[in-house]
Short mmCIF file of C-alpha atoms and ligand atoms in Angstrom, two decimals:
data_model
loop_
_atom_site.label_atom_id
_atom_site.label_comp_id
_atom_site.label_asym_id
_atom_site.label_seq_id
_atom_site.Cartn_x
_atom_site.Cartn_y
_atom_site.Cartn_z
CA UNK D 1 -34.39 -32.36 -9.12
CA UNK D 2 -30.24 -32.04 -8.64
CA UNK D 3 -30.71 -30.63 -5.03
CA UNK D 4 -32.66 -30.69 -2.07
CA UNK D 5 -33.93 -30.31 0.51
CA UNK D 6 -34.32 -33.76 3.40
CA UNK D 7 -35.03 -33.92 7.00
CA UNK D 8 -34.01 -30.28 7.16
CA UNK D 9 -30.71 -31.15 5.84
CA UNK D 10 -28.79 -29.94 2.32
CA UNK D 11 -28.13 -33.21 0.38
CA UNK D 12 -26.20 -33.78 -2.40
CA UNK D 13 -27.23 -36.21 -5.46
CA UNK D 14 -24.82 -38.13 -7.71
CA UNK D 15 -26.73 -36.16 -10.15
CA UNK D 16 -26.32 -32.59 -8.76
CA UNK D 17 -24.88 -30.04 -11.37
CA UNK D 18 -21.39 -29.98 -12.35
CA UNK D 19 -21.29 -26.77 -11.90
CA UNK D 20 -22.02 -27.05 -7.93
CA UNK D 21 -19.30 -29.14 -8.22
CA UNK D 22 -16.90 -28.07 -9.48
CA UNK D 23 -17.58 -24.93 -6.75
CA UNK D 24 -17.17 -27.38 -4.15
CA UNK D 25 -14.20 -28.88 -5.81
CA UNK D 26 -12.52 -25.61 -5.50
CA UNK D 27 -13.59 -24.49 -2.58
CA UNK D 28 -12.33 -27.33 -1.09
CA UNK D 29 -8.90 -27.13 -2.88
CA UNK D 30 -9.30 -23.22 -1.69
CA UNK D 31 -9.74 -23.76 1.46
CA UNK D 32 -6.05 -27.03 0.91
CA UNK D 33 -4.55 -23.81 -0.92
CA UNK D 34 -5.42 -21.13 2.38
CA UNK D 35 -4.57 -23.90 5.03
CA UNK D 36 -0.59 -24.94 3.30
CA UNK D 37 -0.15 -21.36 2.28
CA UNK D 38 0.03 -21.72 -1.47
CA UNK D 39 -1.48 -18.70 -1.61
CA UNK D 40 0.86 -15.49 -2.84
CA UNK D 41 0.60 -11.63 -2.90
CA UNK D 42 1.96 -8.98 -5.75
CA UNK D 43 2.20 -6.27 -5.08
CA UNK D 44 1.44 -2.81 -7.16
CA UNK D 45 3.30 0.36 -7.02
CA UNK D 46 0.77 4.11 -5.87
CA UNK D 47 2.90 6.46 -7.14
CA UNK D 48 2.52 10.31 -5.53
CA UNK D 49 2.13 12.56 -9.21
CA UNK D 50 4.02 15.57 -8.33
CA UNK D 51 7.01 13.74 -7.67
CA UNK D 52 6.87 10.23 -9.32
CA UNK D 53 7.48 8.84 -5.66
CA UNK D 54 6.66 5.60 -4.66
CA UNK D 55 4.00 6.29 -2.15
CA UNK D 56 2.42 2.92 -1.38
CA UNK D 57 2.16 -0.49 -2.62
CA UNK D 58 -1.51 -2.92 -2.96
CA UNK D 59 -1.69 -6.09 -1.99
CA UNK D 60 -2.74 -7.87 -4.73
CA UNK D 61 -3.82 -11.77 -3.18
CA UNK D 62 -2.87 -14.51 -6.14
CA UNK D 63 -3.26 -18.69 -6.29
CA UNK D 64 -1.00 -20.45 -8.41
CA UNK D 65 -1.39 -24.21 -10.14
CA UNK D 66 0.87 -26.67 -9.96
CA UNK D 67 1.78 -25.63 -13.66
CA UNK D 68 2.71 -22.30 -12.67
CA UNK D 69 -0.60 -20.54 -13.13
CA UNK D 70 -1.94 -17.37 -11.53
CA UNK D 71 -5.81 -18.17 -10.32
CA UNK D 72 -6.59 -13.87 -10.09
CA UNK D 73 -8.59 -12.87 -7.29
CA UNK D 74 -12.08 -12.45 -8.91
CA UNK D 75 -12.39 -15.56 -9.40
CA UNK D 76 -11.97 -16.97 -6.11
CA UNK D 77 -13.24 -14.45 -4.02
CA UNK D 78 -16.48 -14.23 -4.50
CA UNK D 79 -16.38 -18.46 -3.97
CA UNK D 80 -14.40 -17.70 -0.49
CA UNK D 81 -17.18 -14.55 0.09
CA UNK D 82 -20.03 -17.01 -0.10
CA UNK D 83 -18.87 -19.60 1.77
CA UNK D 84 -17.25 -17.55 5.21
CA UNK D 85 -13.22 -18.95 3.79
CA UNK D 86 -12.20 -14.79 3.32
CA UNK D 87 -11.90 -15.15 6.83
CA UNK D 88 -9.25 -17.31 6.83
CA UNK D 89 -7.97 -16.09 3.89
CA UNK D 90 -7.57 -12.86 5.18
CA UNK D 91 -5.80 -13.10 8.24
CA UNK D 92 -3.62 -14.71 5.76
CA UNK D 93 -3.06 -11.96 3.89
CA UNK D 94 -2.50 -9.67 7.07
CA UNK D 95 -0.15 -11.79 8.58
CA UNK D 96 1.55 -12.28 4.80
CA UNK D 97 1.55 -8.42 4.63
CA UNK D 98 2.71 -7.71 8.25
CA UNK D 99 5.76 -10.37 7.56
CA UNK D 100 6.36 -8.92 4.59
CA UNK D 101 6.26 -4.73 5.97
CA UNK D 102 9.04 -5.77 8.36
CA UNK D 103 11.00 -7.10 5.46
CA UNK D 104 11.33 -3.81 3.54
CA UNK D 105 12.11 -2.41 7.35
CA UNK D 106 14.98 -4.41 7.70
CA UNK D 107 16.19 -3.87 3.87
CA UNK D 108 16.36 -0.09 4.56
CA UNK D 109 12.54 0.01 2.80
CA UNK D 110 11.07 1.04 5.84
CA UNK D 111 8.22 3.81 5.50
CA UNK D 112 6.05 1.85 2.52
CA UNK D 113 2.37 1.57 3.46
CA UNK D 114 0.28 -1.34 2.23
CA UNK D 115 -2.99 -0.83 1.34
CA UNK D 116 -5.49 -3.99 1.76
CA UNK D 117 -8.21 -5.41 0.33
CA UNK D 118 -11.03 -5.95 2.75
CA UNK D 119 -14.07 -7.36 1.82
CA UNK D 120 -17.86 -6.35 2.21
CA UNK D 121 -18.17 -9.97 5.29
CA UNK D 122 -15.06 -9.00 6.41
CA UNK D 123 -15.39 -5.64 6.86
CA UNK D 124 -18.69 -6.75 8.91
CA UNK D 125 -16.95 -9.75 10.90
CA UNK D 126 -16.46 -9.18 14.65
CA UNK D 127 -13.57 -10.06 14.64
CA UNK D 128 -12.16 -7.44 12.43
CA UNK D 129 -10.44 -3.93 14.70
CA UNK D 130 -8.52 -7.41 17.12
CA UNK D 131 -7.21 -9.13 13.85
CA UNK D 132 -5.68 -6.24 12.44
CA UNK D 133 -3.77 -4.95 16.63
CA UNK D 134 -3.01 -8.60 16.93
CA UNK D 135 -0.37 -8.49 13.55
CA UNK D 136 0.72 -5.24 14.02
CA UNK D 137 1.97 -6.58 17.38
CA UNK D 138 3.63 -9.35 16.02
CA UNK D 139 5.48 -8.05 13.77
CA UNK D 140 5.72 -3.82 15.15
CA UNK D 141 4.14 -2.31 12.49
CA UNK D 142 3.34 1.22 12.79
CA UNK D 143 -0.39 1.20 12.13
CA UNK D 144 -0.55 4.04 10.24
CA UNK D 145 1.32 1.78 7.45
CA UNK D 146 -1.30 -0.71 6.93
CA UNK D 147 -5.07 0.85 4.24
CA UNK D 148 -7.74 -0.83 4.43
CA UNK D 149 -9.80 -0.36 1.40
CA UNK D 150 -13.66 -1.07 1.15
CA UNK D 151 -15.60 -0.61 -2.14
CA UNK D 152 -18.09 1.92 -2.36
CA UNK D 153 -20.69 -0.59 -2.51
CA UNK D 154 -19.84 -1.83 0.48
CA UNK D 155 -19.31 1.50 2.30
CA UNK D 156 -23.14 2.59 1.31
CA UNK D 157 -24.33 -0.53 2.92
CA UNK D 158 -25.12 0.52 6.67
CA UNK D 159 -24.52 4.34 6.94
CA UNK D 160 -24.32 3.87 10.07
CA UNK D 161 -22.53 0.72 11.56
CA UNK D 162 -19.50 1.90 8.40
CA UNK D 163 -19.50 5.29 10.21
CA UNK D 164 -18.95 2.91 14.47
CA UNK D 165 -16.63 0.78 12.07
CA UNK D 166 -13.97 3.42 10.70
CA UNK D 167 -13.77 5.67 14.12
CA UNK D 168 -12.75 1.91 15.28
CA UNK D 169 -10.50 2.09 12.26
CA UNK D 170 -8.87 5.44 12.69
CA UNK D 171 -8.73 5.06 16.34
CA UNK D 172 -6.69 2.10 15.47
CA UNK D 173 -4.58 3.83 14.01
CA UNK D 174 -4.62 2.53 10.25
CA UNK D 175 -5.71 4.43 7.02
CA UNK D 176 -9.05 4.53 5.48
CA UNK D 177 -9.57 4.33 1.68
CA UNK D 178 -12.33 3.99 -0.51
CA UNK D 179 -11.86 2.04 -3.51
CA UNK D 180 -14.25 1.78 -7.10
CA UNK D 181 -15.48 5.53 -5.85
CA UNK D 182 -17.19 7.14 -8.05
CA UNK D 183 -19.58 4.15 -8.84
CA UNK D 184 -21.53 4.51 -5.10
CA UNK D 185 -24.03 7.95 -5.08
CA UNK D 186 -22.44 8.79 -1.99
CA UNK D 187 -23.53 11.65 -0.56
CA UNK D 188 -21.29 14.68 0.33
CA UNK D 189 -22.88 15.46 2.88
CA UNK D 190 -22.16 10.89 3.59
CA UNK D 191 -19.00 11.24 2.81
CA UNK D 192 -17.32 13.98 5.27
CA UNK D 193 -18.91 11.36 7.88
CA UNK D 194 -17.13 8.36 7.02
CA UNK D 195 -14.21 9.43 8.00
CA UNK D 196 -11.51 8.25 4.55
CA UNK D 197 -7.85 9.49 4.00
CA UNK D 198 -8.50 8.24 0.08
CA UNK D 199 -10.50 8.25 -2.54
CA UNK D 200 -9.91 6.27 -4.72
CA UNK D 201 -11.39 6.50 -8.58
CA UNK D 202 -12.63 3.63 -10.14
CA UNK D 203 -11.02 2.95 -13.41
CA UNK D 204 -13.65 2.99 -15.28
CA UNK D 205 -13.36 6.47 -14.91
CA UNK D 206 -9.68 7.05 -15.98
CA UNK D 207 -10.43 4.80 -19.50
CA UNK D 208 -13.22 6.44 -20.54
CA UNK D 209 -10.50 10.10 -20.04
CA UNK D 210 -9.58 8.13 -24.07
CA UNK D 211 -12.51 9.75 -25.34
CA UNK D 212 -12.42 13.08 -23.31
CA UNK D 213 -15.37 12.46 -20.21
CA UNK D 214 -12.74 13.87 -17.20
CA UNK D 215 -16.17 15.14 -16.01
CA UNK D 216 -16.42 12.43 -13.11
CA UNK D 217 -12.83 12.06 -12.55
CA UNK D 218 -12.70 15.58 -12.27
CA UNK D 219 -15.42 15.49 -9.60
CA UNK D 220 -14.18 12.94 -7.76
CA UNK D 221 -11.51 14.97 -7.16
CA UNK D 222 -12.34 18.38 -6.07
CA UNK D 223 -15.02 16.13 -3.84
CA UNK D 224 -12.08 15.26 -2.08
CA UNK D 225 -10.60 18.07 -2.07
CA UNK D 226 -13.26 19.67 -0.43
CA UNK D 227 -13.52 17.66 2.57
CA UNK D 228 -9.49 16.79 2.74
CA UNK D 229 -9.07 14.18 1.61
CA UNK D 230 -6.61 12.33 -0.61
CA UNK D 231 -7.56 11.09 -4.53
CA UNK D 232 -5.68 8.18 -6.39
CA UNK D 233 -6.50 7.26 -9.25
CA UNK D 234 -6.53 3.01 -10.65
CA UNK D 235 -5.85 2.07 -13.54
CA UNK D 236 -3.57 4.36 -14.87
CA UNK D 237 -2.40 3.16 -18.36
CA UNK D 238 -0.46 5.55 -20.97
CA UNK D 239 1.16 8.75 -20.24
CA UNK D 240 -1.37 11.53 -21.42
CA UNK D 241 -4.10 9.78 -18.71
CA UNK D 242 -1.91 10.99 -15.92
CA UNK D 243 -0.93 13.83 -17.99
CA UNK D 244 -4.65 14.86 -18.12
CA UNK D 245 -4.71 13.93 -13.69
CA UNK D 246 -2.41 16.11 -12.82
CA UNK D 247 -3.42 19.13 -14.43
CA UNK D 248 -7.12 17.91 -12.68
CA UNK D 249 -4.76 17.90 -9.36
CA UNK D 250 -5.39 14.30 -8.23
CA UNK D 251 -2.46 14.05 -5.99
CA UNK D 252 -1.78 9.70 -6.86
CA UNK D 253 -2.16 7.45 -9.18
CA UNK D 254 -1.24 3.50 -9.96
CA UNK D 255 -1.98 1.55 -12.80
CA UNK D 256 -0.04 -0.12 -15.72
CA UNK D 257 2.45 2.67 -16.65
CA UNK D 258 4.53 2.76 -13.28
CA UNK D 259 4.23 -0.77 -12.51
CA UNK D 260 1.91 -4.20 -13.13
CA UNK D 261 1.28 -6.24 -9.70
CA UNK D 262 4.47 -8.43 -9.09
CA UNK D 263 6.12 -10.59 -6.60
CA UNK D 264 7.42 -8.81 -2.92
CA UNK D 265 11.19 -10.45 -4.14
CA UNK D 266 10.38 -8.20 -8.17
CA UNK D 267 8.65 -5.10 -6.76
CA UNK D 268 12.20 -4.49 -4.19
CA UNK D 269 14.75 -5.15 -7.07
CA UNK D 270 12.35 -2.61 -8.79
CA UNK D 271 12.10 0.61 -5.49
CA UNK D 272 16.17 -0.63 -5.57
CA UNK D 273 16.82 0.31 -8.94
CA UNK D 274 14.59 3.76 -9.75
CA UNK D 275 16.35 4.80 -6.16
CA UNK D 276 12.80 4.90 -3.21
P1 LIG O 1 -9.32 -3.96 -7.23
O1 LIG O 1 -9.33 -4.11 -5.46
O2 LIG O 1 -9.53 -2.66 -8.19
O3 LIG O 1 -7.72 -4.28 -7.47
C1 LIG O 1 -6.23 -3.19 -9.19
C2 LIG O 1 -7.50 -4.12 -9.91
O4 LIG O 1 -7.10 -3.54 -10.68
C3 LIG O 1 -6.08 -5.33 -9.82
O5 LIG O 1 -6.55 -6.73 -10.23
C4 LIG O 1 -4.96 -5.31 -10.58
O6 LIG O 1 -4.60 -6.13 -10.67
C5 LIG O 1 -6.20 -4.35 -11.12
N1 LIG O 1 -4.46 -2.98 -11.97
C6 LIG O 1 -4.34 -2.34 -11.76
N2 LIG O 1 -3.35 -1.42 -12.91
C7 LIG O 1 -3.66 -1.72 -13.81
C8 LIG O 1 -4.47 -1.15 -15.28
O7 LIG O 1 -2.85 -0.20 -15.56
N3 LIG O 1 -4.70 -2.26 -16.08
C9 LIG O 1 -5.65 -2.69 -15.65
N4 LIG O 1 -7.11 -3.58 -17.20
N5 LIG O 1 -5.96 -3.61 -14.83
C10 LIG O 1 -4.64 -2.57 -13.50
P2 LIG O 1 -7.25 -7.97 -9.66
O8 LIG O 1 -5.16 -8.07 -8.71
O9 LIG O 1 -6.82 -8.95 -10.92
O10 LIG O 1 -7.91 -7.97 -8.18
C11 LIG O 1 -8.53 -8.37 -8.12
C12 LIG O 1 -9.68 -8.21 -7.66
O11 LIG O 1 -9.35 -8.93 -6.94
C13 LIG O 1 -9.26 -5.83 -6.79
O12 LIG O 1 -9.99 -4.64 -7.08
C14 LIG O 1 -10.52 -7.19 -5.76
O13 LIG O 1 -11.50 -6.17 -5.46
C15 LIG O 1 -10.33 -7.73 -5.03
N6 LIG O 1 -8.58 -8.16 -4.24
C16 LIG O 1 -7.14 -8.75 -4.91
N7 LIG O 1 -6.72 -9.52 -3.02
C17 LIG O 1 -7.65 -9.89 -2.60
C18 LIG O 1 -7.45 -9.36 -1.48
O14 LIG O 1 -6.62 -10.15 -0.29
N8 LIG O 1 -9.27 -9.90 -0.11
C19 LIG O 1 -9.85 -8.84 -1.15
N9 LIG O 1 -10.82 -8.86 -0.48
N10 LIG O 1 -10.00 -8.46 -1.94
C20 LIG O 1 -9.15 -9.68 -2.96
CA1 LIG O 2 -8.40 -2.43 -3.94
CA1 LIG O 3 -10.51 -0.38 -7.38
CA1 LIG O 4 -12.86 -3.74 -8.65
#
């Protein structure tokens, strides 16, 4: 065995697989990067389809290496999630985002909402509500300028717990979005109890629109509107997709067609240039 139990403790032998070694070293580096304030956040605009106005941005974390290369979140978020490091990462992210909201306010770009991604471990963590409340207080941010995104798969985990947690978030005044929507099997009755502000149609269904397959997007838009929930399409890359979404009555869109995720300074310039 390359790895096993001895005296009830996990031990690592010199012959431990290189995959496990890499994992450990990556975790170690990630912990240092979080503590050393080395992670960075990119922001991607969300556009109102009728007016073309930017109504919000989504915060997406990146890990810059010394050579300037950026590690995408898919390559370290799952590991952070498994190890519990995601809690520290989430605290850092929330502080960074709230500081940025305060900066935008000072630059006359107040009122821009920021959506943050909250993973399963973070969503279930007891400290979540206090953490949010404290960050909002620290930077004097109105709660409606923060939106918490949870994926549909997280939302379907333990219905009663999820409903209770979303109620807490709503009482705090932050908004709630259901991310990657359409991949799970949420029922109409359950969605009604969730009281989300926004459904985000998963990118896969927007991609399918290229082949003429619009039924899932259409279903999510109608479902959302029946329940008074706004619907945003993710991963919009082509004008034809935006046109179809507009004709289906979709409220908002996000994707490379409008802007790629970018550092706050670039986004600020872009917002000023486009007169937002
Ligand atoms: P997500 O929440 O579904 O984020 C949307 C992803 O789609 C982002 O990838 C974004 O860059 C990408 N995207 C946006 N527009 C387009 C488009 O038009 N075409 C294509 N092909 N892609 C587009 P990214 O930034 O690599 O993030 C990947 C995932 O990592 C996110 O998926 C989210 O689940 C997770 N993530 C990112 N930041 C955080 C964070 O701070 N905390 C947590 N817990 N998870 C995060
Ligand atoms: Ca998201
Ligand atoms: Ca998504
Ligand atoms: Ca995703």
